[in-house]
PDB file of C-alpha atoms and ligand atoms in Angstrom:
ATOM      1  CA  UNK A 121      -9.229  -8.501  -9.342  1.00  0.00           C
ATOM      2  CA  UNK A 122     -10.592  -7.087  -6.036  1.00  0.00           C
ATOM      3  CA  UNK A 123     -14.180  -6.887  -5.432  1.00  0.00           C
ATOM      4  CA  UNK A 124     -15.170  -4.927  -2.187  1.00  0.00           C
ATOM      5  CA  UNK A 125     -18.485  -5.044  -1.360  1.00  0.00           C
ATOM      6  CA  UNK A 126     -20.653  -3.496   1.296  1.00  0.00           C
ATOM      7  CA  UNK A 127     -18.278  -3.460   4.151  1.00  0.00           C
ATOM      8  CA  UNK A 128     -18.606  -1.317   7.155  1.00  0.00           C
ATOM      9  CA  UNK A 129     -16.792  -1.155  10.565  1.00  0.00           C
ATOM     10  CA  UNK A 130     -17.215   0.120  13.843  1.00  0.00           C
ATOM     11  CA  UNK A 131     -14.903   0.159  16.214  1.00  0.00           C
ATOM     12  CA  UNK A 132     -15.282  -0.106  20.041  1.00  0.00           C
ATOM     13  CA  UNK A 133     -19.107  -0.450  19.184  1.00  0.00           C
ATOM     14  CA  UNK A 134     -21.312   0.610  22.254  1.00  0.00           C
ATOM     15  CA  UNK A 135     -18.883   2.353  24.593  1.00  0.00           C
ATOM     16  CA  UNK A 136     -18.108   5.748  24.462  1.00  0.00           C
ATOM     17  CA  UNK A 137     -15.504   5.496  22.261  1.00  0.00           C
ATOM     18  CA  UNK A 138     -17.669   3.781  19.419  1.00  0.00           C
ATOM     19  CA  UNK A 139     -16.626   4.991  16.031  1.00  0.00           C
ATOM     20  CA  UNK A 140     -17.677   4.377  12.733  1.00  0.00           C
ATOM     21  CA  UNK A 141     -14.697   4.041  10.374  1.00  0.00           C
ATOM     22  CA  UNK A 142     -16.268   2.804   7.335  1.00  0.00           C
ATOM     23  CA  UNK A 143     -19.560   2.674   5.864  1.00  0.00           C
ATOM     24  CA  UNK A 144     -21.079   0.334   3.306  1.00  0.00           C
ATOM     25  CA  UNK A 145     -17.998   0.363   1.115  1.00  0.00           C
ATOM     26  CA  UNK A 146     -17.864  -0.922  -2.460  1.00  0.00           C
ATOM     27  CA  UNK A 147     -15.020  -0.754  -4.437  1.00  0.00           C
ATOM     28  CA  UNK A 148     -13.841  -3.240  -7.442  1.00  0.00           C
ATOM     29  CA  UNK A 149     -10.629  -3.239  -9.290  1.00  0.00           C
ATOM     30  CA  UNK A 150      -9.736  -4.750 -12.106  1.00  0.00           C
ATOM     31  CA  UNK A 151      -6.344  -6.297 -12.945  1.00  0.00           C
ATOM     32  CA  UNK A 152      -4.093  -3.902 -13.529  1.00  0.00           C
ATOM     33  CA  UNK A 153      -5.645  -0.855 -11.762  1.00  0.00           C
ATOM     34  CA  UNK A 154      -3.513   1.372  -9.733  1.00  0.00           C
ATOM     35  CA  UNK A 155      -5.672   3.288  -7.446  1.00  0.00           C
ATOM     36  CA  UNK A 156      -4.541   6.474  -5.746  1.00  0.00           C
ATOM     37  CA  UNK A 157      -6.861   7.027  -2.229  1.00  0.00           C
ATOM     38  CA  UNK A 158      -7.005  10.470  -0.783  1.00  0.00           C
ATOM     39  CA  UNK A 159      -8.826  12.057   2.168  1.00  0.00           C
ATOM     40  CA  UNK A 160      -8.900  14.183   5.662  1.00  0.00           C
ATOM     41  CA  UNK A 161      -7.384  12.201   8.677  1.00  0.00           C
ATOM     42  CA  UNK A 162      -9.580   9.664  10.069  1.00  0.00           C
ATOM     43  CA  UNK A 163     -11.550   9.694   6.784  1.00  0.00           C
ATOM     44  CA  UNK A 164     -11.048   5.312   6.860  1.00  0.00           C
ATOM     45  CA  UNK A 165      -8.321   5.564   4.355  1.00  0.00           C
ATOM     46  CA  UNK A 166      -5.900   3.371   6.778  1.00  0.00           C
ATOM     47  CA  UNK A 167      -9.097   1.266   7.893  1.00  0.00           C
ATOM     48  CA  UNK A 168      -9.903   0.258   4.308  1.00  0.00           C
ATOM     49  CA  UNK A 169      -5.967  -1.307   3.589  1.00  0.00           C
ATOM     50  CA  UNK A 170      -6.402  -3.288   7.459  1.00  0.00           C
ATOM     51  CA  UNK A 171      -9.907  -4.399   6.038  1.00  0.00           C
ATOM     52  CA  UNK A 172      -8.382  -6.005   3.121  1.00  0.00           C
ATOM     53  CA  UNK A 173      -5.335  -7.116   4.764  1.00  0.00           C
ATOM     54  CA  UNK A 174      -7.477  -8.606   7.807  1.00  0.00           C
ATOM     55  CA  UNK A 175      -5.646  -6.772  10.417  1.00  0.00           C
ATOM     56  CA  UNK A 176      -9.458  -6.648  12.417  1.00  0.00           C
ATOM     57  CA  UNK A 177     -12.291  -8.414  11.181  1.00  0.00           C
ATOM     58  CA  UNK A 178     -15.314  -6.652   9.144  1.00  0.00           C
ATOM     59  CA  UNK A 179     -18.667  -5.715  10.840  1.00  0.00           C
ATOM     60  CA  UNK A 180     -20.439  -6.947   7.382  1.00  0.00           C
ATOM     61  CA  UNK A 181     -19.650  -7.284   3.578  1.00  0.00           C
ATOM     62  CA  UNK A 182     -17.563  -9.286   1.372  1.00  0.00           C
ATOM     63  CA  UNK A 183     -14.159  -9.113  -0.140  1.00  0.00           C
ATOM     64  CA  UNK A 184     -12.835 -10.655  -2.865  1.00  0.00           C
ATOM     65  CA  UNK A 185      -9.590 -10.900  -4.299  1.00  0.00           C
ATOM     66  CA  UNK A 186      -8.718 -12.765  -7.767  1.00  0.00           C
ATOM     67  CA  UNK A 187     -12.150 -15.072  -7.124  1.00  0.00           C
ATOM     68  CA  UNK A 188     -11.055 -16.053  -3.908  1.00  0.00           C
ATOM     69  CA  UNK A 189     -13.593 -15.144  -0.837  1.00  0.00           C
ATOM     70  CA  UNK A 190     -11.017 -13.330   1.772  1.00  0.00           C
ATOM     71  CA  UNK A 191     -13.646 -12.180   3.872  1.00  0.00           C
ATOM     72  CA  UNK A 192     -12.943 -14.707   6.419  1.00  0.00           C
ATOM     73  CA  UNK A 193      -9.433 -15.393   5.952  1.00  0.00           C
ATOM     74  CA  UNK A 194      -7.220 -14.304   8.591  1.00  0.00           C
ATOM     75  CA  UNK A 195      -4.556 -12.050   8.610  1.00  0.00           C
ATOM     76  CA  UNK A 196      -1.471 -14.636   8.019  1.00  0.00           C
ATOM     77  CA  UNK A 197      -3.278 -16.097   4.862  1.00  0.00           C
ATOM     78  CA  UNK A 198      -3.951 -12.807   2.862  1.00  0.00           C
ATOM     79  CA  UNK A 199      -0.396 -12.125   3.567  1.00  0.00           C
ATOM     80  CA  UNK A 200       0.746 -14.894   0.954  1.00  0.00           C
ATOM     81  CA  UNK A 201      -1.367 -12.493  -1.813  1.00  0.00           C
ATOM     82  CA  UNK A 202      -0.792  -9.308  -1.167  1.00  0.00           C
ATOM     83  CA  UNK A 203       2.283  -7.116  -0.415  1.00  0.00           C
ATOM     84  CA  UNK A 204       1.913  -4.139   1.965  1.00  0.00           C
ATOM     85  CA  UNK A 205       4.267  -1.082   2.901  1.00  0.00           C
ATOM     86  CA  UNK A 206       3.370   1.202   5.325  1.00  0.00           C
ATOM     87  CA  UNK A 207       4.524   4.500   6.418  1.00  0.00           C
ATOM     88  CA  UNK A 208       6.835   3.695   9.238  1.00  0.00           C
ATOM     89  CA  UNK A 209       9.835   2.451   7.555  1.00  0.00           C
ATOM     90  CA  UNK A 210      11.130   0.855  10.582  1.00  0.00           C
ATOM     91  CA  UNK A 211       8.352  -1.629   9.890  1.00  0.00           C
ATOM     92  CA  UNK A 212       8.554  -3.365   6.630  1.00  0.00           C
ATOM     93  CA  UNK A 213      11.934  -5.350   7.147  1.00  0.00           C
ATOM     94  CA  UNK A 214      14.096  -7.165   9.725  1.00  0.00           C
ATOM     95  CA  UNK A 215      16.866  -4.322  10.897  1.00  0.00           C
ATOM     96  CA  UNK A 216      18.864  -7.076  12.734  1.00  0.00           C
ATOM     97  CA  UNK A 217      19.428  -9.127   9.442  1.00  0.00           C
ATOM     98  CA  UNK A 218      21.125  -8.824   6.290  1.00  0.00           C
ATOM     99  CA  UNK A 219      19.864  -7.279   3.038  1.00  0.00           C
ATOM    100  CA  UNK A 220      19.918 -10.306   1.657  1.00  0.00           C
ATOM    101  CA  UNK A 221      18.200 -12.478   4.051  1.00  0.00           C
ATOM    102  CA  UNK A 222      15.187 -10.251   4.609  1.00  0.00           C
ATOM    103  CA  UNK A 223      14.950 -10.222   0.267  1.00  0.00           C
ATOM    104  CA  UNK A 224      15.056 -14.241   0.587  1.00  0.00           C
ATOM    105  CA  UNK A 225      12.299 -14.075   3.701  1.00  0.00           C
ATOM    106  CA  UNK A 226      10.310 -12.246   0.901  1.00  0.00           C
ATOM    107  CA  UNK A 227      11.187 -14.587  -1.575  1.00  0.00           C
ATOM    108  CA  UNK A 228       9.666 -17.229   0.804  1.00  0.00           C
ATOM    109  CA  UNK A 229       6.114 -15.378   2.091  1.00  0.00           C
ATOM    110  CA  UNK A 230       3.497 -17.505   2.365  1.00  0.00           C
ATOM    111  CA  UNK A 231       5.527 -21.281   1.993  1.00  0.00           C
ATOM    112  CA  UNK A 232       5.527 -23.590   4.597  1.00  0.00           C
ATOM    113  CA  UNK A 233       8.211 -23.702   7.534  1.00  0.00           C
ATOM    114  CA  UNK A 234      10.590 -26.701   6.592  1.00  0.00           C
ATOM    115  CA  UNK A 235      12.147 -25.065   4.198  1.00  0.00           C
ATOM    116  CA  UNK A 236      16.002 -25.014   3.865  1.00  0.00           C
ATOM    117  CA  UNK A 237      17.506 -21.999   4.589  1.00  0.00           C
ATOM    118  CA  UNK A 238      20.081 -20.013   3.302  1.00  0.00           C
ATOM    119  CA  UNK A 239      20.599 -17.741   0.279  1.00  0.00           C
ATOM    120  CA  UNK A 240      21.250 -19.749  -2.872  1.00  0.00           C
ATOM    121  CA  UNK A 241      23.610 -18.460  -5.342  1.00  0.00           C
ATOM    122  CA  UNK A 242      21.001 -18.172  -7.945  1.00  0.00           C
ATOM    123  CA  UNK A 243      18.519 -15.797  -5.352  1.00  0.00           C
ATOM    124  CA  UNK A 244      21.642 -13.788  -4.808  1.00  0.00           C
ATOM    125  CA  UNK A 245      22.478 -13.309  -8.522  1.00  0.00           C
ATOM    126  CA  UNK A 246      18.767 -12.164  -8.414  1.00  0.00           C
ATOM    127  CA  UNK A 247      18.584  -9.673  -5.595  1.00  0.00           C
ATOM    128  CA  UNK A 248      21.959  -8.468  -6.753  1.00  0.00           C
ATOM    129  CA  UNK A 249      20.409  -7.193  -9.944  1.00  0.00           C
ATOM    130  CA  UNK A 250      16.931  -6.350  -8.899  1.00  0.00           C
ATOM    131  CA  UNK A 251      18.645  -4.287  -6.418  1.00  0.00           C
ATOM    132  CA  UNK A 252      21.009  -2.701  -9.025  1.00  0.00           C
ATOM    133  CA  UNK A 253      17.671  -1.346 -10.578  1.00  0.00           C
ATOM    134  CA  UNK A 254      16.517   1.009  -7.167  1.00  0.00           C
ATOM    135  CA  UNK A 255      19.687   2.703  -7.723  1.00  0.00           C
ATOM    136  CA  UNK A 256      20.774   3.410  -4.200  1.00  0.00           C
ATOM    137  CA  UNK A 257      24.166   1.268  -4.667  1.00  0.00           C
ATOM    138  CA  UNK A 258      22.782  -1.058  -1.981  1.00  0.00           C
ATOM    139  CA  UNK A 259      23.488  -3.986  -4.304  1.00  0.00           C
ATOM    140  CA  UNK A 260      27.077  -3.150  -3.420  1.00  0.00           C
ATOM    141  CA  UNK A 261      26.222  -3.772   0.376  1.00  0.00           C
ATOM    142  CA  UNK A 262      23.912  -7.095   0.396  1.00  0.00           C
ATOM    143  CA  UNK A 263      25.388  -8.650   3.316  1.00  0.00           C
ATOM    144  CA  UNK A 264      25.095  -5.416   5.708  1.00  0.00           C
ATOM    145  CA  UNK A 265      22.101  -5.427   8.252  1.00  0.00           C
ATOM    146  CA  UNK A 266      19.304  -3.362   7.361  1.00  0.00           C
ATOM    147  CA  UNK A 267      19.437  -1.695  10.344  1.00  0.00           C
ATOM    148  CA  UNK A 268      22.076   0.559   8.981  1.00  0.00           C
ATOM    149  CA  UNK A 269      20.585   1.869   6.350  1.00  0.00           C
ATOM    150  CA  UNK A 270      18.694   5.386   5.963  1.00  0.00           C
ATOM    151  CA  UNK A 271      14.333   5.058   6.000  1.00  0.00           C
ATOM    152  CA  UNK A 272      14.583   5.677   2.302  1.00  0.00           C
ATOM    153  CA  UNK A 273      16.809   2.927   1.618  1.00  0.00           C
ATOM    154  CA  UNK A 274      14.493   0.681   3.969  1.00  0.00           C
ATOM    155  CA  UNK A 275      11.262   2.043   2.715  1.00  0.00           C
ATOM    156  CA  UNK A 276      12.671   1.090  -1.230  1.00  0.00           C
ATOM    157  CA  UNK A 277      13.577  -2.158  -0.085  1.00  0.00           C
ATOM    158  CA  UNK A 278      10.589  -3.116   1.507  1.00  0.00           C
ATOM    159  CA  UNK A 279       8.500  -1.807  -1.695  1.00  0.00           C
ATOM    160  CA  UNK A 280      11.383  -4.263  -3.681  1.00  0.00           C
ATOM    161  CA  UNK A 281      10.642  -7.258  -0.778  1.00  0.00           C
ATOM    162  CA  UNK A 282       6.507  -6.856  -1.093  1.00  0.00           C
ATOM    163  CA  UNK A 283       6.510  -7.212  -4.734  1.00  0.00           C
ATOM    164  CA  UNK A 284       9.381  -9.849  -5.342  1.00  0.00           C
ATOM    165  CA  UNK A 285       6.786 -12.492  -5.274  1.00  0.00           C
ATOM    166  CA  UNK A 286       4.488 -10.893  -7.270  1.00  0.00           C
ATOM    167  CA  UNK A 287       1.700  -9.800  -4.805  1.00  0.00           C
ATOM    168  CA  UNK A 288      -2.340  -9.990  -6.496  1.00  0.00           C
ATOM    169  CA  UNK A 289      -2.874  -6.552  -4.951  1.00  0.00           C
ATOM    170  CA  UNK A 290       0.277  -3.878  -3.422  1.00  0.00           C
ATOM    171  CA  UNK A 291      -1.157  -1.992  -0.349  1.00  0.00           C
ATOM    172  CA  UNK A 292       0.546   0.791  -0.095  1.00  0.00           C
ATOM    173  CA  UNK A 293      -0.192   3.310   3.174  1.00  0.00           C
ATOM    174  CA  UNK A 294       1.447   7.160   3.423  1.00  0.00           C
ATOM    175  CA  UNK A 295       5.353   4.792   2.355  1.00  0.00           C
ATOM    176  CA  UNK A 296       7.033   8.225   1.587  1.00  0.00           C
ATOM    177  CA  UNK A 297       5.361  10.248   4.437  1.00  0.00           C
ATOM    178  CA  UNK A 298       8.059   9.980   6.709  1.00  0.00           C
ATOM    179  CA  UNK A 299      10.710  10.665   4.124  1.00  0.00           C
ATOM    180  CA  UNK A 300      12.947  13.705   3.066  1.00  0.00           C
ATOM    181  CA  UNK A 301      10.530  15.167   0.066  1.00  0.00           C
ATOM    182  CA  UNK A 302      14.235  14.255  -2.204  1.00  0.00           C
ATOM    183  CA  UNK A 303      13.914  10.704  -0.475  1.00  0.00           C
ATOM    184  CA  UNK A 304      10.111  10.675  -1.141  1.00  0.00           C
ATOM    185  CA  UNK A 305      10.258  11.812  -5.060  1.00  0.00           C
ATOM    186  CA  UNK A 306      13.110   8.823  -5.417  1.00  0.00           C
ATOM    187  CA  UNK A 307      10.602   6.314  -3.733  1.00  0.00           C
ATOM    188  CA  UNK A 308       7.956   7.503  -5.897  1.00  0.00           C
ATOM    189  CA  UNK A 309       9.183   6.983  -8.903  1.00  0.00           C
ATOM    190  CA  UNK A 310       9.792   3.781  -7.659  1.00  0.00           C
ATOM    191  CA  UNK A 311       6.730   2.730  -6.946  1.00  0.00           C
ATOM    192  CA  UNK A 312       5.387   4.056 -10.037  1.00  0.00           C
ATOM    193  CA  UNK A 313       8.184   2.137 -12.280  1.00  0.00           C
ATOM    194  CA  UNK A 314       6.963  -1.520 -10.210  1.00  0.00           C
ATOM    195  CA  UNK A 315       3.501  -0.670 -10.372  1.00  0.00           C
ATOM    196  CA  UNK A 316       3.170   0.481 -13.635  1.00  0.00           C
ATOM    197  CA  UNK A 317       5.996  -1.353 -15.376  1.00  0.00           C
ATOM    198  CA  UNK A 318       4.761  -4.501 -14.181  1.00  0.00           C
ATOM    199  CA  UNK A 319       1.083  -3.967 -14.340  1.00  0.00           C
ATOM    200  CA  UNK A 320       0.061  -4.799 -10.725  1.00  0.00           C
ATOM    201  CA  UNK A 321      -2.609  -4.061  -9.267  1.00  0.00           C
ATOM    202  CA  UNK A 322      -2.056  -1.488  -6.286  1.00  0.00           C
ATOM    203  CA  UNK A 323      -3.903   0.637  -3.623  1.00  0.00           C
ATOM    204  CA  UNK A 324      -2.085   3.878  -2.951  1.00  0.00           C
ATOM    205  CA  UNK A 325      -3.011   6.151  -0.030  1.00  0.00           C
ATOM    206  CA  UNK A 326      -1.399   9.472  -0.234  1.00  0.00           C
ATOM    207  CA  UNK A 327      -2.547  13.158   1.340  1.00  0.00           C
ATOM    208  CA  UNK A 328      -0.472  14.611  -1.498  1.00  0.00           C
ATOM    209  CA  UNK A 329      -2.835  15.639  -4.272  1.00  0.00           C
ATOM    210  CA  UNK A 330      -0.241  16.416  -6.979  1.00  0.00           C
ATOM    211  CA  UNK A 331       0.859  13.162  -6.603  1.00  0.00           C
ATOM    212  CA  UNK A 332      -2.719  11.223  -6.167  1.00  0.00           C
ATOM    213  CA  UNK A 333      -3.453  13.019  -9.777  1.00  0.00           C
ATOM    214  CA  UNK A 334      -0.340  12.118 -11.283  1.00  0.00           C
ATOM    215  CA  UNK A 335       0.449   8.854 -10.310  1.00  0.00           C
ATOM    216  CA  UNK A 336      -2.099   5.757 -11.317  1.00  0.00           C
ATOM    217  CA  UNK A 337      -5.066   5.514 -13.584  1.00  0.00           C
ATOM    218  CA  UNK A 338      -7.668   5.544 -10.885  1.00  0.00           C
ATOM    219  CA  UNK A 339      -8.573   8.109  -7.845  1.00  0.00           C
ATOM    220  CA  UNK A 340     -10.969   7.894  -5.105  1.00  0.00           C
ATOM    221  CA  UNK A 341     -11.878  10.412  -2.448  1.00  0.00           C
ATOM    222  CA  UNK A 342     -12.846   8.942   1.164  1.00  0.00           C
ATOM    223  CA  UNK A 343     -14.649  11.139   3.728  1.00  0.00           C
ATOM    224  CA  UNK A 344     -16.072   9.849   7.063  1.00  0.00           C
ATOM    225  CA  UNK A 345     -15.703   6.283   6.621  1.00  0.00           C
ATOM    226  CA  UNK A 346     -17.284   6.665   2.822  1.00  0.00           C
ATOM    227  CA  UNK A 347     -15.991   6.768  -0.895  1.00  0.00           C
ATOM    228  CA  UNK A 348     -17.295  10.186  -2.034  1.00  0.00           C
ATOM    229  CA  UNK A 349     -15.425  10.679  -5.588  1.00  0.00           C
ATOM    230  CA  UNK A 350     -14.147   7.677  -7.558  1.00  0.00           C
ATOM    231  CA  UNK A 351     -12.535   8.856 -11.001  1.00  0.00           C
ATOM    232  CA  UNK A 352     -10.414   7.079 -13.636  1.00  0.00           C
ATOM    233  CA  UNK A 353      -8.651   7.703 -17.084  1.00  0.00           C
ATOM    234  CA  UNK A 354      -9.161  10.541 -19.389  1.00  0.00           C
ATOM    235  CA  UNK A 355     -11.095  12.502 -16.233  1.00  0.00           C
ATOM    236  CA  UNK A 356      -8.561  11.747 -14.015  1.00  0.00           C
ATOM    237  CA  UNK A 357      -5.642  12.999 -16.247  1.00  0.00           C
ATOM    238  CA  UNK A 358      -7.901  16.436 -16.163  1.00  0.00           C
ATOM    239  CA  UNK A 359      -8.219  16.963 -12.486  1.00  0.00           C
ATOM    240  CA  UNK A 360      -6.536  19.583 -10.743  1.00  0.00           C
ATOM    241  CA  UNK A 361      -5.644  20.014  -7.273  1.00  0.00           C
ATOM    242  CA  UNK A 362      -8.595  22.582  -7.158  1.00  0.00           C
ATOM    243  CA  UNK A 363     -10.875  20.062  -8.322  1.00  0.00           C
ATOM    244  CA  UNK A 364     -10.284  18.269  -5.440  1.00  0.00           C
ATOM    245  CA  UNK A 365     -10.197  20.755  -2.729  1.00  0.00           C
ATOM    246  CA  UNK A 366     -13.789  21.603  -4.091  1.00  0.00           C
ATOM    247  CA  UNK A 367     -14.477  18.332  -3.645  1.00  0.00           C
ATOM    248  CA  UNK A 368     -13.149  17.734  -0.145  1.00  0.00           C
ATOM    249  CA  UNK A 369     -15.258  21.170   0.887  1.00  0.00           C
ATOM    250  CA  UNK A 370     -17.682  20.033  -0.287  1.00  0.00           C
ATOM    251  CA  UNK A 371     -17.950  16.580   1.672  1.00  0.00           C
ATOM    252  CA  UNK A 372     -17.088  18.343   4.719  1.00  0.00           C
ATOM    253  CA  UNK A 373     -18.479  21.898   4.232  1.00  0.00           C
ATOM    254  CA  UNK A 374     -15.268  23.565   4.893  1.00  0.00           C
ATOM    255  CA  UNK A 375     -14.443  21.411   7.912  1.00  0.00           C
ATOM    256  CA  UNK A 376     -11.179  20.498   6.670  1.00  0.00           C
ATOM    257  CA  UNK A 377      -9.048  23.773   7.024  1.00  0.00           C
ATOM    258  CA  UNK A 378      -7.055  22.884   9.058  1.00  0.00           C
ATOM    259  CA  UNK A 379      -5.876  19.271   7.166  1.00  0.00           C
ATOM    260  CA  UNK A 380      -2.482  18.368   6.750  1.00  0.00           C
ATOM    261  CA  UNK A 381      -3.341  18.074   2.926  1.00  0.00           C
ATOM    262  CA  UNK A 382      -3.030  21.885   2.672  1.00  0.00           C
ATOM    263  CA  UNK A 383       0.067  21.810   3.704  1.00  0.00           C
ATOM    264  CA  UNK A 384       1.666  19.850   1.174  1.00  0.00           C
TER     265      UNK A 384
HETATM  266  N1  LIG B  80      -7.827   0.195  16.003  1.00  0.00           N
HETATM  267  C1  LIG B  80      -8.674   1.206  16.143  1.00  0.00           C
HETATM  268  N2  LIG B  80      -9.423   1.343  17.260  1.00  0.00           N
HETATM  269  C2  LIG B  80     -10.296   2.362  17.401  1.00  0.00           C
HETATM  270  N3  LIG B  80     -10.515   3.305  16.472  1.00  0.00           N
HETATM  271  C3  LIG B  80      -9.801   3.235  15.338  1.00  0.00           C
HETATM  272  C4  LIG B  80      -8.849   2.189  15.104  1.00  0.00           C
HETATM  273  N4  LIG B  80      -8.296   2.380  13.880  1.00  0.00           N
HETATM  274  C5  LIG B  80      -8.874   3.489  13.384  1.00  0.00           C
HETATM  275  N5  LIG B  80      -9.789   4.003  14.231  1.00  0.00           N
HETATM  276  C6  LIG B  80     -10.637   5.178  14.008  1.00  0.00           C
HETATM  277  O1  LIG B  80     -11.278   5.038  12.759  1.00  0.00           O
HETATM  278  C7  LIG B  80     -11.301   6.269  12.046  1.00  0.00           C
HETATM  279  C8  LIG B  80     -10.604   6.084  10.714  1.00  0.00           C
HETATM  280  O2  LIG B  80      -9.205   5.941  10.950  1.00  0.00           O
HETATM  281  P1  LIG B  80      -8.145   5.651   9.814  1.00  0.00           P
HETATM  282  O3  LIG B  80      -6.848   5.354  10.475  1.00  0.00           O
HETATM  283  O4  LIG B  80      -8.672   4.643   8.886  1.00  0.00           O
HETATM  284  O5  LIG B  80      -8.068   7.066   9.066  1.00  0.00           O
HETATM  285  P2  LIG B  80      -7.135   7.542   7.891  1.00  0.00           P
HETATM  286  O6  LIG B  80      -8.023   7.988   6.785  1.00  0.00           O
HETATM  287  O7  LIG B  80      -6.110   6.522   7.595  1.00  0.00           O
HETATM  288  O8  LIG B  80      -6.474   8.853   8.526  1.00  0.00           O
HETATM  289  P3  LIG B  80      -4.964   9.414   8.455  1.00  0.00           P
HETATM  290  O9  LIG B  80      -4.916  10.268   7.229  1.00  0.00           O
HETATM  291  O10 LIG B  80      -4.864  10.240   9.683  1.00  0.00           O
HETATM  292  O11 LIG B  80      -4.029   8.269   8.431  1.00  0.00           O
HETATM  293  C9  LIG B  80     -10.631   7.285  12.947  1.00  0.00           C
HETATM  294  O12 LIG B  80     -11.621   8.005  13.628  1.00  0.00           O
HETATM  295  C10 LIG B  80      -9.814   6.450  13.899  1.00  0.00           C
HETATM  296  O13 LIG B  80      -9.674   7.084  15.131  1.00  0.00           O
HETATM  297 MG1  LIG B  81      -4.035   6.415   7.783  1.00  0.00          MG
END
């Protein structure tokens, strides 16, 4: 389903600030694989998603997504295939428009302008009910403007808004990070009941370990710009968290003390 091959980046290349986010990457996924990404900060983890999504363009290598050569596509055009949440949940949805409305822009992603707008009975018969399944009761408030509601009402309605069309990969960056750890278990679950239940394929960054063993059939460890530990299935099931931190001390002899990972 996604075929990343030998991409690198650099950014700023030859000032002082040059810095090598990514080196010769390869990564393929089939259909279906849910893929939990872990790592230090500034390890490329965030790099890797903008790669893919096209946010900046690659130094060198290919990506491919579903047979179709993305490497060159621009940012706009990948958006019709993939769905993306990020960890800001101010960022995923409209705050000045209705629950409804920014569920119907989703609806919409990647069509042409010219289309009529408006919510159609039918779409909100829909939303009311895929709503009803988050169950945060904000099927009882589809008309109010997002703006009102909490981050972890926004951040499970933009996970509900980037896989209403059903997206050919779900980028998902830190989307509980910012929440309540009550808020973040709830959006979780989610995530793992859309993924899983409707067997997309999905890229999850998390620094939470627990969670990057538990959740998905497929982990992979990123240090300094490079995939260091890529584990799936049976072996995955096995790991522990002190697996990993062996791992991670490993890659960067004892250089990450002081990560954020150890605190969670
Ligand atoms: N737009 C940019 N311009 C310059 N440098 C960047 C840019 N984006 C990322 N970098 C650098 O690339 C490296 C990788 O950053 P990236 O955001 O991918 O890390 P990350 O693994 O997502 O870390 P974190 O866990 O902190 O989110 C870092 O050194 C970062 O400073
Ligand atoms: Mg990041």
């Amino acid at each position: 389903m996604l075929k990343i091959s030998h991409v690198s980046k650099t950014f700023n290349k030859g000032t002082v600030n040059e810095k090598k986010a990514l080196t010769d990457i390869r990564l393929h996924l089939e259909k279906g694989d849910f893929v939990t990404i872990i790592g230090g900060n500034g390890a490329g983890k965030s790099t890797l998603m903008n790669m893919v999504a096209g946010v900046y363009p690659m130094d060198c290598g290919t990506i491919f997504l579903d047979g179709v050569n993305l490497s060159r596509e621009p940012e706009y055009k990948r958006a019709a295939l993939l769905g993306r949440v990020f960890q800001d949940p101010m960022m995923g949805t409209a705050a000045s428009m209705q629950i409804e409305e920014n569920l119907a822009l989703a609806a919409r992603r990647g069509r042409r302008r010219g289309l009529r707008w408006g919510v159609t009975r039918e779409e909100r018969a829909r939303y009311h009910e895929e709503l009803k399944r988050l169950g945060l009761g904000l099927e009882e408030r589809m008309t109010a403007k997002v703006g009102l509601l909490s981050g972890g009402q926004r951040q499970a309605l933009t996970l509900l808004m980037a896989t209403l069309k059903e997206p050919k990969l779900l980028l998902l960056d830190e989307h509980t990070a910012a929440l309540d750890p009550k808020t973040a278990r709830k959006v979780l679950e989610l995530t793992d009941e859309i993924v899983t239940g409707r067997h997309l394929t999905a890229m999850m960054v998390t620094h939470n370990m627990k969670d990057a063993i538990a959740i998905g059939n497929r982990l992979v460890m990123m240090s300094e710009g490079r995939i260091i530990y890529d584990v799936k299935g049976e072996e995955k099931k096995r790991l522990k968290v002190a697996d990993l931190l062996a791992k991670f001390e490993e890659a960067s002899a004892g250089a990450f003390a002081n990560d954020r990972m150890l605190l969670s």
